[in-house]
Amino acid sequence: MKAKVYVTLKKSIADPQGFAIKGALNKMGYDKVEDVRIGKIIELDLGDVTKEEAETQLKVMCEKLLANTVIEEYQYSIL
Amino acid sequence: MKAKVYVTLKKSIADPQGFAIKGALNKMGYDKVEDVRIGKIIELDLGDVTKEEAETQLKVMCEKLLANTVIEEYQYSIL
């Protein structure tokens, strides 16, 4: 079972990396670019598990390891 | 116009960060996890541009700044 986890900074948290990329794009001539935010994709191969097991596992993995829920939010999709 | 860019390492490139996460998940008891790969999501607000302009801009942005096409591949979707 394969899955993708998307981890992004919460809206209220400043994103200096995104801000730097916005600055670089503006300097490259893309001066209409208003906002850039960076996140992570984590592609997992969960091995031989059912869809229900995958769902339960992913939730725990995200809460405990993959995302820092103080500043980040996550979404996952099972493929 | 908003867009999302997904940048991932090419399949042939080793991903030590993903490997470390796989190790951590295996130690947490998820020993069926077979593979983990890490990528980036870049969420952009391109401002007031048409869909065609957005598409052209994104391609150049990815090639020139957002992805290192020697080791990474990218996909984008316009929302």
PDB file of C-alpha atoms in Angstrom:
ATOM      1  CA  MET A   1       0.000   0.000   0.000  1.00  0.00           C
ATOM      2  CA  LYS A   2       1.462   3.350  -1.033  1.00  0.00           C
ATOM      3  CA  ALA A   3       0.668   6.682   0.548  1.00  0.00           C
ATOM      4  CA  LYS A   4       1.608  10.313   0.305  1.00  0.00           C
ATOM      5  CA  VAL A   5       1.815  12.641   3.270  1.00  0.00           C
ATOM      6  CA  TYR A   6       1.769  16.407   2.774  1.00  0.00           C
ATOM      7  CA  VAL A   7       3.226  18.459   5.618  1.00  0.00           C
ATOM      8  CA  THR A   8       2.880  22.234   5.465  1.00  0.00           C
ATOM      9  CA  LEU A   9       3.492  25.041   7.906  1.00  0.00           C
ATOM     10  CA  LYS A  10       0.356  26.381   9.582  1.00  0.00           C
ATOM     11  CA  LYS A  11      -0.941  29.590   7.993  1.00  0.00           C
ATOM     12  CA  SER A  12      -0.043  31.596  11.106  1.00  0.00           C
ATOM     13  CA  ILE A  13       3.613  30.524  11.058  1.00  0.00           C
ATOM     14  CA  ALA A  14       6.105  32.636   9.116  1.00  0.00           C
ATOM     15  CA  ASP A  15       7.863  30.802   6.288  1.00  0.00           C
ATOM     16  CA  PRO A  16      11.295  32.391   5.706  1.00  0.00           C
ATOM     17  CA  GLN A  17      12.249  29.815   3.068  1.00  0.00           C
ATOM     18  CA  GLY A  18       9.112  30.616   1.074  1.00  0.00           C
ATOM     19  CA  PHE A  19       9.793  34.326   1.545  1.00  0.00           C
ATOM     20  CA  ALA A  20      13.314  33.911   0.127  1.00  0.00           C
ATOM     21  CA  ILE A  21      11.947  32.068  -2.913  1.00  0.00           C
ATOM     22  CA  LYS A  22       9.323  34.770  -3.436  1.00  0.00           C
ATOM     23  CA  GLY A  23      12.135  37.362  -3.374  1.00  0.00           C
ATOM     24  CA  ALA A  24      14.174  35.384  -5.901  1.00  0.00           C
ATOM     25  CA  LEU A  25      11.174  34.973  -8.234  1.00  0.00           C
ATOM     26  CA  ASN A  26      10.375  38.678  -7.995  1.00  0.00           C
ATOM     27  CA  LYS A  27      13.988  39.505  -8.919  1.00  0.00           C
ATOM     28  CA  MET A  28      13.787  37.075 -11.880  1.00  0.00           C
ATOM     29  CA  GLY A  29      11.005  39.276 -13.248  1.00  0.00           C
ATOM     30  CA  TYR A  30       7.991  37.438 -11.840  1.00  0.00           C
ATOM     31  CA  ASP A  31       6.973  40.477  -9.847  1.00  0.00           C
ATOM     32  CA  LYS A  32       3.308  39.489  -9.645  1.00  0.00           C
ATOM     33  CA  VAL A  33       4.156  36.527  -7.399  1.00  0.00           C
ATOM     34  CA  GLU A  34       2.450  37.366  -4.135  1.00  0.00           C
ATOM     35  CA  ASP A  35       3.119  34.483  -1.833  1.00  0.00           C
ATOM     36  CA  VAL A  36       5.229  31.333  -1.674  1.00  0.00           C
ATOM     37  CA  ARG A  37       5.005  28.648   1.008  1.00  0.00           C
ATOM     38  CA  ILE A  38       7.105  25.525   1.255  1.00  0.00           C
ATOM     39  CA  GLY A  39       6.042  22.134   2.499  1.00  0.00           C
ATOM     40  CA  LYS A  40       7.164  18.530   2.414  1.00  0.00           C
ATOM     41  CA  ILE A  41       5.842  15.503   0.591  1.00  0.00           C
ATOM     42  CA  ILE A  42       6.649  12.146   2.126  1.00  0.00           C
ATOM     43  CA  GLU A  43       6.007   9.187  -0.175  1.00  0.00           C
ATOM     44  CA  LEU A  44       5.709   5.942   1.749  1.00  0.00           C
ATOM     45  CA  ASP A  45       5.485   2.336   0.715  1.00  0.00           C
ATOM     46  CA  LEU A  46       3.719   0.839   3.724  1.00  0.00           C
ATOM     47  CA  GLY A  47       4.171  -2.755   2.593  1.00  0.00           C
ATOM     48  CA  ASP A  48       1.470  -5.385   2.787  1.00  0.00           C
ATOM     49  CA  VAL A  49      -1.254  -3.742   4.895  1.00  0.00           C
ATOM     50  CA  THR A  50      -4.967  -3.166   4.376  1.00  0.00           C
ATOM     51  CA  LYS A  51      -6.367   0.274   3.628  1.00  0.00           C
ATOM     52  CA  GLU A  52      -7.772   0.541   7.184  1.00  0.00           C
ATOM     53  CA  GLU A  53      -4.422  -0.385   8.751  1.00  0.00           C
ATOM     54  CA  ALA A  54      -2.677   2.092   6.476  1.00  0.00           C
ATOM     55  CA  GLU A  55      -5.043   4.854   7.569  1.00  0.00           C
ATOM     56  CA  THR A  56      -4.498   4.146  11.280  1.00  0.00           C
ATOM     57  CA  GLN A  57      -0.740   3.852  10.858  1.00  0.00           C
ATOM     58  CA  LEU A  58      -0.445   7.061   8.866  1.00  0.00           C
ATOM     59  CA  LYS A  59      -2.274   9.076  11.501  1.00  0.00           C
ATOM     60  CA  VAL A  60       0.107   7.900  14.246  1.00  0.00           C
ATOM     61  CA  MET A  61       3.177   8.324  12.032  1.00  0.00           C
ATOM     62  CA  CYS A  62       2.180  11.908  11.253  1.00  0.00           C
ATOM     63  CA  GLU A  63       1.390  12.815  14.854  1.00  0.00           C
ATOM     64  CA  LYS A  64       4.516  11.196  16.291  1.00  0.00           C
ATOM     65  CA  LEU A  65       7.208  11.594  13.660  1.00  0.00           C
ATOM     66  CA  LEU A  66       6.422  13.118  10.297  1.00  0.00           C
ATOM     67  CA  ALA A  67       4.861  16.424  11.334  1.00  0.00           C
ATOM     68  CA  ASN A  68       5.544  18.824  14.160  1.00  0.00           C
ATOM     69  CA  THR A  69       1.921  19.534  15.000  1.00  0.00           C
ATOM     70  CA  VAL A  70       2.812  22.645  16.996  1.00  0.00           C
ATOM     71  CA  ILE A  71       3.712  24.499  13.807  1.00  0.00           C
ATOM     72  CA  GLU A  72       2.737  22.154  10.987  1.00  0.00           C
ATOM     73  CA  GLU A  73      -0.403  20.569   9.611  1.00  0.00           C
ATOM     74  CA  TYR A  74      -0.608  17.399   7.578  1.00  0.00           C
ATOM     75  CA  GLN A  75      -2.823  15.650   5.066  1.00  0.00           C
ATOM     76  CA  TYR A  76      -2.403  12.188   3.672  1.00  0.00           C
ATOM     77  CA  SER A  77      -3.745  10.259   0.746  1.00  0.00           C
ATOM     78  CA  ILE A  78      -3.590   6.514   0.235  1.00  0.00           C
ATOM     79  CA  LEU A  79      -2.923   5.566  -3.379  1.00  0.00           C
TER      80      LEU A  79
ATOM     81  CA  MET B   1      -3.894  32.279  -9.826  1.00  0.00           C
ATOM     82  CA  LYS B   2      -2.629  29.701  -7.335  1.00  0.00           C
ATOM     83  CA  ALA B   3      -0.396  26.777  -8.155  1.00  0.00           C
ATOM     84  CA  LYS B   4       1.374  23.905  -6.475  1.00  0.00           C
ATOM     85  CA  VAL B   5       4.745  22.588  -7.541  1.00  0.00           C
ATOM     86  CA  TYR B   6       5.907  19.143  -6.445  1.00  0.00           C
ATOM     87  CA  VAL B   7       9.659  18.562  -6.529  1.00  0.00           C
ATOM     88  CA  THR B   8      10.949  15.058  -5.875  1.00  0.00           C
ATOM     89  CA  LEU B   9      14.305  13.367  -6.219  1.00  0.00           C
ATOM     90  CA  LYS B  10      14.706  11.247  -9.347  1.00  0.00           C
ATOM     91  CA  LYS B  11      14.191   7.538  -8.723  1.00  0.00           C
ATOM     92  CA  SER B  12      17.863   6.802  -9.400  1.00  0.00           C
ATOM     93  CA  ILE B  13      19.092   9.274  -6.753  1.00  0.00           C
ATOM     94  CA  ALA B  14      19.612   8.015  -3.195  1.00  0.00           C
ATOM     95  CA  ASP B  15      17.459   9.741  -0.579  1.00  0.00           C
ATOM     96  CA  PRO B  16      19.268   9.620   2.785  1.00  0.00           C
ATOM     97  CA  GLN B  17      16.573  11.707   4.514  1.00  0.00           C
ATOM     98  CA  GLY B  18      13.901   9.256   3.409  1.00  0.00           C
ATOM     99  CA  PHE B  19      16.119   6.379   4.473  1.00  0.00           C
ATOM    100  CA  ALA B  20      16.491   7.884   7.959  1.00  0.00           C
ATOM    101  CA  ILE B  21      12.715   8.274   8.269  1.00  0.00           C
ATOM    102  CA  LYS B  22      12.207   4.692   7.110  1.00  0.00           C
ATOM    103  CA  GLY B  23      14.638   3.580   9.849  1.00  0.00           C
ATOM    104  CA  ALA B  24      12.807   5.612  12.481  1.00  0.00           C
ATOM    105  CA  LEU B  25       9.409   4.218  11.410  1.00  0.00           C
ATOM    106  CA  ASN B  26      10.772   0.669  11.451  1.00  0.00           C
ATOM    107  CA  LYS B  27      12.078   1.251  15.005  1.00  0.00           C
ATOM    108  CA  MET B  28       8.668   2.631  16.046  1.00  0.00           C
ATOM    109  CA  GLY B  29       7.205  -0.756  15.173  1.00  0.00           C
ATOM    110  CA  TYR B  30       6.134  -0.094  11.592  1.00  0.00           C
ATOM    111  CA  ASP B  31       8.472  -2.751  10.289  1.00  0.00           C
ATOM    112  CA  LYS B  32       6.505  -3.336   7.097  1.00  0.00           C
ATOM    113  CA  VAL B  33       7.426   0.123   5.793  1.00  0.00           C
ATOM    114  CA  GLU B  34       9.528  -0.603   2.751  1.00  0.00           C
ATOM    115  CA  ASP B  35      10.433   2.721   1.278  1.00  0.00           C
ATOM    116  CA  VAL B  36      10.240   6.408   2.134  1.00  0.00           C
ATOM    117  CA  ARG B  37      11.117   9.267  -0.200  1.00  0.00           C
ATOM    118  CA  ILE B  38      11.004  12.951   0.615  1.00  0.00           C
ATOM    119  CA  GLY B  39      10.076  15.785  -1.689  1.00  0.00           C
ATOM    120  CA  LYS B  40       9.023  19.421  -1.565  1.00  0.00           C
ATOM    121  CA  ILE B  41       5.727  21.152  -2.200  1.00  0.00           C
ATOM    122  CA  ILE B  42       5.910  24.778  -3.220  1.00  0.00           C
ATOM    123  CA  GLU B  43       2.587  26.618  -3.012  1.00  0.00           C
ATOM    124  CA  LEU B  44       2.604  29.782  -5.082  1.00  0.00           C
ATOM    125  CA  ASP B  45       0.207  32.656  -5.449  1.00  0.00           C
ATOM    126  CA  LEU B  46       1.114  33.897  -8.920  1.00  0.00           C
ATOM    127  CA  GLY B  47      -1.059  37.004  -8.691  1.00  0.00           C
ATOM    128  CA  ASP B  48      -3.251  38.253 -11.496  1.00  0.00           C
ATOM    129  CA  VAL B  49      -2.211  36.136 -14.498  1.00  0.00           C
ATOM    130  CA  THR B  50      -4.106  33.959 -16.958  1.00  0.00           C
ATOM    131  CA  LYS B  51      -3.912  30.187 -16.853  1.00  0.00           C
ATOM    132  CA  GLU B  52      -1.693  30.150 -19.970  1.00  0.00           C
ATOM    133  CA  GLU B  53       0.702  32.715 -18.482  1.00  0.00           C
ATOM    134  CA  ALA B  54       0.781  30.735 -15.243  1.00  0.00           C
ATOM    135  CA  GLU B  55       1.681  27.562 -17.116  1.00  0.00           C
ATOM    136  CA  THR B  56       4.534  29.235 -19.029  1.00  0.00           C
ATOM    137  CA  GLN B  57       5.840  30.961 -15.904  1.00  0.00           C
ATOM    138  CA  LEU B  58       5.759  27.802 -13.814  1.00  0.00           C
ATOM    139  CA  LYS B  59       7.795  25.863 -16.344  1.00  0.00           C
ATOM    140  CA  VAL B  60      10.544  28.483 -16.346  1.00  0.00           C
ATOM    141  CA  MET B  61      10.434  28.891 -12.556  1.00  0.00           C
ATOM    142  CA  CYS B  62      10.850  25.143 -12.093  1.00  0.00           C
ATOM    143  CA  GLU B  63      13.671  24.820 -14.621  1.00  0.00           C
ATOM    144  CA  LYS B  64      15.577  27.852 -13.377  1.00  0.00           C
ATOM    145  CA  LEU B  65      14.953  28.048  -9.645  1.00  0.00           C
ATOM    146  CA  LEU B  66      12.597  25.628  -7.951  1.00  0.00           C
ATOM    147  CA  ALA B  67      14.027  22.285  -9.041  1.00  0.00           C
ATOM    148  CA  ASN B  68      17.547  21.087  -9.630  1.00  0.00           C
ATOM    149  CA  THR B  69      16.813  19.146 -12.801  1.00  0.00           C
ATOM    150  CA  VAL B  70      20.078  17.229 -12.576  1.00  0.00           C
ATOM    151  CA  ILE B  71      18.784  15.254  -9.601  1.00  0.00           C
ATOM    152  CA  GLU B  72      15.144  16.289  -9.216  1.00  0.00           C
ATOM    153  CA  GLU B  73      11.959  16.071 -11.217  1.00  0.00           C
ATOM    154  CA  TYR B  74       8.950  18.343 -10.901  1.00  0.00           C
ATOM    155  CA  GLN B  75       5.246  18.412 -11.530  1.00  0.00           C
ATOM    156  CA  TYR B  76       2.900  21.329 -11.144  1.00  0.00           C
ATOM    157  CA  SER B  77      -0.812  21.841 -10.929  1.00  0.00           C
ATOM    158  CA  ILE B  78      -2.684  25.092 -11.339  1.00  0.00           C
ATOM    159  CA  LEU B  79      -5.589  25.411  -8.905  1.00  0.00           C
TER     160      LEU B  79
END
